[in-house]
């Protein structure tokens, strides 16, 4: 179960920042949430594949969780914006 905690924290970061970025830039909130979850986990996985481990901000567990949260927020914000704009109703 311990190996899934960084993914859950990344998804939480995407859930928080995805809808915020999406709504601020004119997208829909629903697309922001969906994009936040997917983008948050994808950003964490991509950072791990690039060799950016959980120790950029420090060696403590709290800093590793903060880094996962920020990675998820970044990926969730970007994908949340894209999906939020794609799901926006056309008028």
PDB file of N, CA and C in Angstrom:
ATOM      1  N   UNK A   1       0.814  -1.195   0.000  1.00  0.00           N
ATOM      2  CA  UNK A   1       0.000   0.000   0.000  1.00  0.00           C
ATOM      3  C   UNK A   1       0.860   1.263   0.000  1.00  0.00           C
ATOM      4  N   UNK A   2       2.043   1.155   0.566  1.00  0.00           N
ATOM      5  CA  UNK A   2       2.901   2.334   0.686  1.00  0.00           C
ATOM      6  C   UNK A   2       3.366   2.877  -0.666  1.00  0.00           C
ATOM      7  N   UNK A   3       3.497   2.027  -1.661  1.00  0.00           N
ATOM      8  CA  UNK A   3       3.951   2.495  -2.975  1.00  0.00           C
ATOM      9  C   UNK A   3       2.876   3.297  -3.704  1.00  0.00           C
ATOM     10  N   UNK A   4       1.611   3.210  -3.262  1.00  0.00           N
ATOM     11  CA  UNK A   4       0.529   3.938  -3.907  1.00  0.00           C
ATOM     12  C   UNK A   4       0.288   5.319  -3.307  1.00  0.00           C
ATOM     13  N   UNK A   5       0.883   5.599  -2.177  1.00  0.00           N
ATOM     14  CA  UNK A   5       0.660   6.885  -1.512  1.00  0.00           C
ATOM     15  C   UNK A   5       1.117   8.060  -2.383  1.00  0.00           C
ATOM     16  N   UNK A   6       2.290   8.035  -3.027  1.00  0.00           N
ATOM     17  CA  UNK A   6       2.652   9.172  -3.889  1.00  0.00           C
ATOM     18  C   UNK A   6       1.681   9.367  -5.056  1.00  0.00           C
ATOM     19  N   UNK A   7       1.140   8.290  -5.598  1.00  0.00           N
ATOM     20  CA  UNK A   7       0.167   8.431  -6.684  1.00  0.00           C
ATOM     21  C   UNK A   7      -1.125   9.052  -6.185  1.00  0.00           C
ATOM     22  N   UNK A   8      -1.557   8.660  -4.988  1.00  0.00           N
ATOM     23  CA  UNK A   8      -2.773   9.239  -4.417  1.00  0.00           C
ATOM     24  C   UNK A   8      -2.589  10.725  -4.096  1.00  0.00           C
ATOM     25  N   UNK A   9      -1.412  11.075  -3.587  1.00  0.00           N
ATOM     26  CA  UNK A   9      -1.132  12.478  -3.283  1.00  0.00           C
ATOM     27  C   UNK A   9      -1.050  13.289  -4.574  1.00  0.00           C
ATOM     28  N   UNK A  10      -0.493  12.721  -5.633  1.00  0.00           N
ATOM     29  CA  UNK A  10      -0.441  13.403  -6.929  1.00  0.00           C
ATOM     30  C   UNK A  10      -1.846  13.609  -7.487  1.00  0.00           C
ATOM     31  N   UNK A  11      -2.684  12.592  -7.374  1.00  0.00           N
ATOM     32  CA  UNK A  11      -4.068  12.727  -7.836  1.00  0.00           C
ATOM     33  C   UNK A  11      -4.793  13.794  -7.031  1.00  0.00           C
ATOM     34  N   UNK A  12      -4.532  13.866  -5.727  1.00  0.00           N
ATOM     35  CA  UNK A  12      -5.145  14.891  -4.894  1.00  0.00           C
ATOM     36  C   UNK A  12      -4.697  16.288  -5.330  1.00  0.00           C
ATOM     37  N   UNK A  13      -3.429  16.436  -5.651  1.00  0.00           N
ATOM     38  CA  UNK A  13      -2.935  17.720  -6.162  1.00  0.00           C
ATOM     39  C   UNK A  13      -3.605  18.100  -7.466  1.00  0.00           C
ATOM     40  N   UNK A  14      -3.823  17.116  -8.332  1.00  0.00           N
ATOM     41  CA  UNK A  14      -4.528  17.380  -9.589  1.00  0.00           C
ATOM     42  C   UNK A  14      -5.978  17.733  -9.374  1.00  0.00           C
ATOM     43  N   UNK A  15      -6.623  17.073  -8.401  1.00  0.00           N
ATOM     44  CA  UNK A  15      -8.023  17.376  -8.102  1.00  0.00           C
ATOM     45  C   UNK A  15      -8.168  18.801  -7.568  1.00  0.00           C
ATOM     46  N   UNK A  16      -7.191  19.255  -6.796  1.00  0.00           N
ATOM     47  CA  UNK A  16      -7.258  20.601  -6.227  1.00  0.00           C
ATOM     48  C   UNK A  16      -6.984  21.659  -7.291  1.00  0.00           C
ATOM     49  N   UNK A  17      -5.901  21.503  -8.053  1.00  0.00           N
ATOM     50  CA  UNK A  17      -5.486  22.555  -8.978  1.00  0.00           C
ATOM     51  C   UNK A  17      -6.121  22.456 -10.360  1.00  0.00           C
ATOM     52  N   UNK A  18      -6.549  21.269 -10.788  1.00  0.00           N
ATOM     53  CA  UNK A  18      -7.156  21.111 -12.115  1.00  0.00           C
ATOM     54  C   UNK A  18      -8.376  21.978 -12.328  1.00  0.00           C
ATOM     55  N   UNK A  19      -9.388  21.887 -11.468  1.00  0.00           N
ATOM     56  CA  UNK A  19     -10.571  22.724 -11.660  1.00  0.00           C
ATOM     57  C   UNK A  19     -10.305  24.218 -11.477  1.00  0.00           C
ATOM     58  N   UNK A  20      -9.378  24.563 -10.579  1.00  0.00           N
ATOM     59  CA  UNK A  20      -9.079  25.978 -10.351  1.00  0.00           C
ATOM     60  C   UNK A  20      -8.502  26.605 -11.609  1.00  0.00           C
ATOM     61  N   UNK A  21      -7.493  25.962 -12.182  1.00  0.00           N
ATOM     62  CA  UNK A  21      -6.872  26.495 -13.399  1.00  0.00           C
ATOM     63  C   UNK A  21      -7.870  26.494 -14.547  1.00  0.00           C
ATOM     64  N   UNK A  22      -8.649  25.431 -14.652  1.00  0.00           N
ATOM     65  CA  UNK A  22      -9.633  25.331 -15.724  1.00  0.00           C
ATOM     66  C   UNK A  22     -10.666  26.455 -15.642  1.00  0.00           C
ATOM     67  N   UNK A  23     -11.210  26.700 -14.450  1.00  0.00           N
ATOM     68  CA  UNK A  23     -12.234  27.742 -14.304  1.00  0.00           C
ATOM     69  C   UNK A  23     -11.642  29.137 -14.464  1.00  0.00           C
ATOM     70  N   UNK A  24     -10.418  29.347 -14.005  1.00  0.00           N
ATOM     71  CA  UNK A  24      -9.796  30.669 -14.148  1.00  0.00           C
ATOM     72  C   UNK A  24      -9.555  31.033 -15.601  1.00  0.00           C
ATOM     73  N   UNK A  25      -9.278  30.041 -16.422  1.00  0.00           N
ATOM     74  CA  UNK A  25      -8.973  30.308 -17.824  1.00  0.00           C
ATOM     75  C   UNK A  25     -10.142  30.004 -18.754  1.00  0.00           C
ATOM     76  N   UNK A  26     -11.335  29.832 -18.190  1.00  0.00           N
ATOM     77  CA  UNK A  26     -12.530  29.749 -19.025  1.00  0.00           C
ATOM     78  C   UNK A  26     -13.030  28.374 -19.379  1.00  0.00           C
ATOM     79  N   UNK A  27     -12.506  27.327 -18.791  1.00  0.00           N
ATOM     80  CA  UNK A  27     -12.971  25.977 -19.091  1.00  0.00           C
ATOM     81  C   UNK A  27     -14.075  25.552 -18.145  1.00  0.00           C
ATOM     82  N   UNK A  28     -14.502  24.300 -18.267  1.00  0.00           N
ATOM     83  CA  UNK A  28     -15.558  23.791 -17.394  1.00  0.00           C
ATOM     84  C   UNK A  28     -14.940  23.130 -16.165  1.00  0.00           C
ATOM     85  N   UNK A  29     -15.674  23.144 -15.065  1.00  0.00           N
ATOM     86  CA  UNK A  29     -15.187  22.545 -13.830  1.00  0.00           C
ATOM     87  C   UNK A  29     -15.129  21.039 -13.888  1.00  0.00           C
ATOM     88  N   UNK A  30     -16.092  20.414 -14.577  1.00  0.00           N
ATOM     89  CA  UNK A  30     -16.116  18.953 -14.679  1.00  0.00           C
ATOM     90  C   UNK A  30     -14.903  18.436 -15.440  1.00  0.00           C
ATOM     91  N   UNK A  31     -14.564  19.069 -16.519  1.00  0.00           N
ATOM     92  CA  UNK A  31     -13.371  18.685 -17.267  1.00  0.00           C
ATOM     93  C   UNK A  31     -12.115  18.930 -16.464  1.00  0.00           C
ATOM     94  N   UNK A  32     -12.143  19.941 -15.621  1.00  0.00           N
ATOM     95  CA  UNK A  32     -10.995  20.226 -14.768  1.00  0.00           C
ATOM     96  C   UNK A  32     -10.756  19.133 -13.751  1.00  0.00           C
ATOM     97  N   UNK A  33     -11.836  18.581 -13.178  1.00  0.00           N
ATOM     98  CA  UNK A  33     -11.683  17.499 -12.205  1.00  0.00           C
ATOM     99  C   UNK A  33     -11.170  16.238 -12.886  1.00  0.00           C
ATOM    100  N   UNK A  34     -11.790  15.876 -14.012  1.00  0.00           N
ATOM    101  CA  UNK A  34     -11.363  14.669 -14.732  1.00  0.00           C
ATOM    102  C   UNK A  34      -9.920  14.809 -15.214  1.00  0.00           C
ATOM    103  N   UNK A  35      -9.598  15.947 -15.778  1.00  0.00           N
ATOM    104  CA  UNK A  35      -8.235  16.182 -16.220  1.00  0.00           C
ATOM    105  C   UNK A  35      -7.259  16.270 -15.070  1.00  0.00           C
ATOM    106  N   UNK A  36      -7.720  16.761 -13.930  1.00  0.00           N
ATOM    107  CA  UNK A  36      -6.861  16.863 -12.755  1.00  0.00           C
ATOM    108  C   UNK A  36      -6.425  15.512 -12.243  1.00  0.00           C
ATOM    109  N   UNK A  37      -7.359  14.574 -12.175  1.00  0.00           N
ATOM    110  CA  UNK A  37      -7.014  13.230 -11.699  1.00  0.00           C
ATOM    111  C   UNK A  37      -6.037  12.563 -12.652  1.00  0.00           C
ATOM    112  N   UNK A  38      -6.372  12.550 -13.915  1.00  0.00           N
ATOM    113  CA  UNK A  38      -5.530  11.871 -14.918  1.00  0.00           C
ATOM    114  C   UNK A  38      -4.188  12.583 -15.057  1.00  0.00           C
ATOM    115  N   UNK A  39      -4.213  13.901 -15.157  1.00  0.00           N
ATOM    116  CA  UNK A  39      -2.983  14.666 -15.317  1.00  0.00           C
ATOM    117  C   UNK A  39      -2.073  14.605 -14.114  1.00  0.00           C
ATOM    118  N   UNK A  40      -2.666  14.546 -12.926  1.00  0.00           N
ATOM    119  CA  UNK A  40      -1.858  14.456 -11.711  1.00  0.00           C
ATOM    120  C   UNK A  40      -1.065  13.169 -11.635  1.00  0.00           C
ATOM    121  N   UNK A  41      -1.731  12.062 -11.900  1.00  0.00           N
ATOM    122  CA  UNK A  41      -1.050  10.759 -11.877  1.00  0.00           C
ATOM    123  C   UNK A  41      -0.045  10.672 -13.026  1.00  0.00           C
ATOM    124  N   UNK A  42      -0.418  11.188 -14.203  1.00  0.00           N
ATOM    125  CA  UNK A  42       0.488  11.141 -15.351  1.00  0.00           C
ATOM    126  C   UNK A  42       1.742  11.975 -15.113  1.00  0.00           C
ATOM    127  N   UNK A  43       1.595  13.131 -14.491  1.00  0.00           N
ATOM    128  CA  UNK A  43       2.769  13.972 -14.210  1.00  0.00           C
ATOM    129  C   UNK A  43       3.703  13.296 -13.224  1.00  0.00           C
ATOM    130  N   UNK A  44       3.149  12.645 -12.217  1.00  0.00           N
ATOM    131  CA  UNK A  44       3.993  11.935 -11.253  1.00  0.00           C
ATOM    132  C   UNK A  44       4.721  10.776 -11.930  1.00  0.00           C
ATOM    133  N   UNK A  45       4.018  10.024 -12.755  1.00  0.00           N
ATOM    134  CA  UNK A  45       4.638   8.901 -13.462  1.00  0.00           C
ATOM    135  C   UNK A  45       5.707   9.402 -14.431  1.00  0.00           C
ATOM    136  N   UNK A  46       5.418  10.480 -15.141  1.00  0.00           N
ATOM    137  CA  UNK A  46       6.389  11.037 -16.078  1.00  0.00           C
ATOM    138  C   UNK A  46       7.633  11.558 -15.379  1.00  0.00           C
ATOM    139  N   UNK A  47       7.462  12.206 -14.233  1.00  0.00           N
ATOM    140  CA  UNK A  47       8.620  12.700 -13.487  1.00  0.00           C
ATOM    141  C   UNK A  47       9.479  11.548 -12.989  1.00  0.00           C
ATOM    142  N   UNK A  48       8.835  10.458 -12.576  1.00  0.00           N
ATOM    143  CA  UNK A  48       9.595   9.285 -12.126  1.00  0.00           C
ATOM    144  C   UNK A  48      10.372   8.668 -13.285  1.00  0.00           C
ATOM    145  N   UNK A  49       9.780   8.642 -14.479  1.00  0.00           N
ATOM    146  CA  UNK A  49      10.474   8.079 -15.634  1.00  0.00           C
ATOM    147  C   UNK A  49      11.635   8.950 -16.091  1.00  0.00           C
ATOM    148  N   UNK A  50      11.554  10.246 -15.837  1.00  0.00           N
ATOM    149  CA  UNK A  50      12.653  11.152 -16.185  1.00  0.00           C
ATOM    150  C   UNK A  50      13.769  11.148 -15.154  1.00  0.00           C
ATOM    151  N   UNK A  51      13.571  10.428 -14.075  1.00  0.00           N
ATOM    152  CA  UNK A  51      14.596  10.346 -13.045  1.00  0.00           C
ATOM    153  C   UNK A  51      14.488  11.422 -11.992  1.00  0.00           C
ATOM    154  N   UNK A  52      13.391  12.153 -11.974  1.00  0.00           N
ATOM    155  CA  UNK A  52      13.169  13.164 -10.942  1.00  0.00           C
ATOM    156  C   UNK A  52      12.498  12.482  -9.770  1.00  0.00           C
ATOM    157  N   UNK A  53      13.285  11.918  -8.896  1.00  0.00           N
ATOM    158  CA  UNK A  53      12.761  11.163  -7.767  1.00  0.00           C
ATOM    159  C   UNK A  53      12.019  12.039  -6.780  1.00  0.00           C
ATOM    160  N   UNK A  54      11.717  11.476  -5.643  1.00  0.00           N
ATOM    161  CA  UNK A  54      10.958  12.193  -4.625  1.00  0.00           C
ATOM    162  C   UNK A  54      11.841  12.996  -3.687  1.00  0.00           C
ATOM    163  N   UNK A  55      13.035  13.353  -4.109  1.00  0.00           N
ATOM    164  CA  UNK A  55      13.927  14.068  -3.199  1.00  0.00           C
ATOM    165  C   UNK A  55      14.418  15.400  -3.767  1.00  0.00           C
ATOM    166  N   UNK A  56      13.671  16.028  -4.649  1.00  0.00           N
ATOM    167  CA  UNK A  56      14.084  17.332  -5.164  1.00  0.00           C
ATOM    168  C   UNK A  56      13.941  18.422  -4.109  1.00  0.00           C
ATOM    169  N   UNK A  57      12.920  18.319  -3.280  1.00  0.00           N
ATOM    170  CA  UNK A  57      12.678  19.343  -2.259  1.00  0.00           C
ATOM    171  C   UNK A  57      13.318  19.014  -0.919  1.00  0.00           C
ATOM    172  N   UNK A  58      13.779  17.804  -0.760  1.00  0.00           N
ATOM    173  CA  UNK A  58      14.398  17.394   0.496  1.00  0.00           C
ATOM    174  C   UNK A  58      14.265  15.899   0.704  1.00  0.00           C
ATOM    175  N   UNK A  59      14.926  15.399   1.731  1.00  0.00           N
ATOM    176  CA  UNK A  59      14.947  13.958   1.963  1.00  0.00           C
ATOM    177  C   UNK A  59      13.876  13.484   2.942  1.00  0.00           C
ATOM    178  N   UNK A  60      13.132  14.392   3.547  1.00  0.00           N
ATOM    179  CA  UNK A  60      12.125  13.966   4.513  1.00  0.00           C
ATOM    180  C   UNK A  60      10.862  13.494   3.793  1.00  0.00           C
ATOM    181  N   UNK A  61      10.061  12.727   4.491  1.00  0.00           N
ATOM    182  CA  UNK A  61       8.820  12.197   3.902  1.00  0.00           C
ATOM    183  C   UNK A  61       7.839  13.315   3.581  1.00  0.00           C
ATOM    184  N   UNK A  62       7.787  14.332   4.423  1.00  0.00           N
ATOM    185  CA  UNK A  62       6.872  15.448   4.189  1.00  0.00           C
ATOM    186  C   UNK A  62       7.208  16.168   2.887  1.00  0.00           C
ATOM    187  N   UNK A  63       8.483  16.379   2.632  1.00  0.00           N
ATOM    188  CA  UNK A  63       8.890  17.065   1.400  1.00  0.00           C
ATOM    189  C   UNK A  63       8.633  16.200   0.174  1.00  0.00           C
ATOM    190  N   UNK A  64       8.768  14.890   0.319  1.00  0.00           N
ATOM    191  CA  UNK A  64       8.466  13.991  -0.791  1.00  0.00           C
ATOM    192  C   UNK A  64       6.971  14.044  -1.117  1.00  0.00           C
ATOM    193  N   UNK A  65       6.126  14.104  -0.088  1.00  0.00           N
ATOM    194  CA  UNK A  65       4.689  14.209  -0.321  1.00  0.00           C
ATOM    195  C   UNK A  65       4.325  15.570  -0.917  1.00  0.00           C
ATOM    196  N   UNK A  66       4.991  16.615  -0.462  1.00  0.00           N
ATOM    197  CA  UNK A  66       4.756  17.943  -1.024  1.00  0.00           C
ATOM    198  C   UNK A  66       5.151  17.981  -2.495  1.00  0.00           C
ATOM    199  N   UNK A  67       6.272  17.349  -2.837  1.00  0.00           N
ATOM    200  CA  UNK A  67       6.691  17.287  -4.230  1.00  0.00           C
ATOM    201  C   UNK A  67       5.670  16.524  -5.068  1.00  0.00           C
ATOM    202  N   UNK A  68       5.154  15.408  -4.558  1.00  0.00           N
ATOM    203  CA  UNK A  68       4.133  14.660  -5.285  1.00  0.00           C
ATOM    204  C   UNK A  68       2.876  15.496  -5.475  1.00  0.00           C
ATOM    205  N   UNK A  69       2.482  16.252  -4.449  1.00  0.00           N
ATOM    206  CA  UNK A  69       1.304  17.110  -4.536  1.00  0.00           C
ATOM    207  C   UNK A  69       1.497  18.187  -5.601  1.00  0.00           C
ATOM    208  N   UNK A  70       2.676  18.806  -5.626  1.00  0.00           N
ATOM    209  CA  UNK A  70       2.951  19.854  -6.614  1.00  0.00           C
ATOM    210  C   UNK A  70       3.054  19.292  -8.025  1.00  0.00           C
ATOM    211  N   UNK A  71       3.641  18.113  -8.175  1.00  0.00           N
ATOM    212  CA  UNK A  71       3.681  17.465  -9.496  1.00  0.00           C
ATOM    213  C   UNK A  71       2.271  17.198  -9.993  1.00  0.00           C
ATOM    214  N   UNK A  72       1.443  16.680  -9.108  1.00  0.00           N
ATOM    215  CA  UNK A  72       0.058  16.416  -9.475  1.00  0.00           C
ATOM    216  C   UNK A  72      -0.696  17.683  -9.802  1.00  0.00           C
ATOM    217  N   UNK A  73      -0.433  18.745  -9.052  1.00  0.00           N
ATOM    218  CA  UNK A  73      -1.078  20.021  -9.332  1.00  0.00           C
ATOM    219  C   UNK A  73      -0.680  20.590 -10.676  1.00  0.00           C
ATOM    220  N   UNK A  74       0.581  20.464 -11.030  1.00  0.00           N
ATOM    221  CA  UNK A  74       1.054  20.951 -12.324  1.00  0.00           C
ATOM    222  C   UNK A  74       0.428  20.170 -13.461  1.00  0.00           C
ATOM    223  N   UNK A  75       0.525  18.853 -13.392  1.00  0.00           N
ATOM    224  CA  UNK A  75      -0.067  18.025 -14.454  1.00  0.00           C
ATOM    225  C   UNK A  75      -1.578  18.139 -14.507  1.00  0.00           C
ATOM    226  N   UNK A  76      -2.198  18.190 -13.336  1.00  0.00           N
ATOM    227  CA  UNK A  76      -3.648  18.335 -13.285  1.00  0.00           C
ATOM    228  C   UNK A  76      -4.122  19.672 -13.799  1.00  0.00           C
ATOM    229  N   UNK A  77      -3.366  20.718 -13.529  1.00  0.00           N
ATOM    230  CA  UNK A  77      -3.724  22.039 -14.036  1.00  0.00           C
ATOM    231  C   UNK A  77      -3.668  22.105 -15.552  1.00  0.00           C
ATOM    232  N   UNK A  78      -2.624  21.537 -16.127  1.00  0.00           N
ATOM    233  CA  UNK A  78      -2.470  21.567 -17.587  1.00  0.00           C
ATOM    234  C   UNK A  78      -3.546  20.720 -18.261  1.00  0.00           C
ATOM    235  N   UNK A  79      -3.684  19.468 -17.843  1.00  0.00           N
ATOM    236  CA  UNK A  79      -4.675  18.602 -18.482  1.00  0.00           C
ATOM    237  C   UNK A  79      -6.093  19.025 -18.114  1.00  0.00           C
ATOM    238  N   UNK A  80      -6.285  19.549 -16.919  1.00  0.00           N
ATOM    239  CA  UNK A  80      -7.592  20.073 -16.541  1.00  0.00           C
ATOM    240  C   UNK A  80      -8.006  21.235 -17.415  1.00  0.00           C
ATOM    241  N   UNK A  81      -7.067  22.096 -17.757  1.00  0.00           N
ATOM    242  CA  UNK A  81      -7.359  23.208 -18.658  1.00  0.00           C
ATOM    243  C   UNK A  81      -7.740  22.699 -20.038  1.00  0.00           C
ATOM    244  N   UNK A  82      -6.972  21.755 -20.553  1.00  0.00           N
ATOM    245  CA  UNK A  82      -7.253  21.224 -21.894  1.00  0.00           C
ATOM    246  C   UNK A  82      -8.618  20.537 -21.941  1.00  0.00           C
ATOM    247  N   UNK A  83      -8.874  19.652 -20.974  1.00  0.00           N
ATOM    248  CA  UNK A  83     -10.172  18.965 -20.964  1.00  0.00           C
ATOM    249  C   UNK A  83     -11.303  19.916 -20.620  1.00  0.00           C
ATOM    250  N   UNK A  84     -11.047  20.880 -19.766  1.00  0.00           N
ATOM    251  CA  UNK A  84     -12.073  21.853 -19.436  1.00  0.00           C
ATOM    252  C   UNK A  84     -12.495  22.685 -20.636  1.00  0.00           C
ATOM    253  N   UNK A  85     -11.536  23.060 -21.465  1.00  0.00           N
ATOM    254  CA  UNK A  85     -11.866  23.795 -22.674  1.00  0.00           C
ATOM    255  C   UNK A  85     -12.521  22.914 -23.728  1.00  0.00           C
ATOM    256  N   UNK A  86     -12.108  21.641 -23.776  1.00  0.00           N
ATOM    257  CA  UNK A  86     -12.711  20.727 -24.750  1.00  0.00           C
ATOM    258  C   UNK A  86     -14.151  20.383 -24.392  1.00  0.00           C
ATOM    259  N   UNK A  87     -14.464  20.348 -23.101  1.00  0.00           N
ATOM    260  CA  UNK A  87     -15.822  19.987 -22.670  1.00  0.00           C
ATOM    261  C   UNK A  87     -16.725  21.212 -22.493  1.00  0.00           C
ATOM    262  N   UNK A  88     -16.213  22.396 -22.738  1.00  0.00           N
ATOM    263  CA  UNK A  88     -16.993  23.604 -22.572  1.00  0.00           C
ATOM    264  C   UNK A  88     -18.098  23.653 -23.627  1.00  0.00           C
ATOM    265  N   UNK A  89     -19.318  23.940 -23.219  1.00  0.00           N
ATOM    266  CA  UNK A  89     -20.392  24.003 -24.205  1.00  0.00           C
ATOM    267  C   UNK A  89     -20.205  25.185 -25.150  1.00  0.00           C
ATOM    268  N   UNK A  90     -20.445  24.953 -26.401  1.00  0.00           N
ATOM    269  CA  UNK A  90     -20.305  25.997 -27.426  1.00  0.00           C
ATOM    270  C   UNK A  90     -21.608  26.780 -27.521  1.00  0.00           C
ATOM    271  N   UNK A  91     -21.502  28.105 -27.460  1.00  0.00           N
ATOM    272  CA  UNK A  91     -22.703  28.918 -27.596  1.00  0.00           C
ATOM    273  C   UNK A  91     -22.545  29.926 -28.692  1.00  0.00           C
TER     274      UNK A  91
END
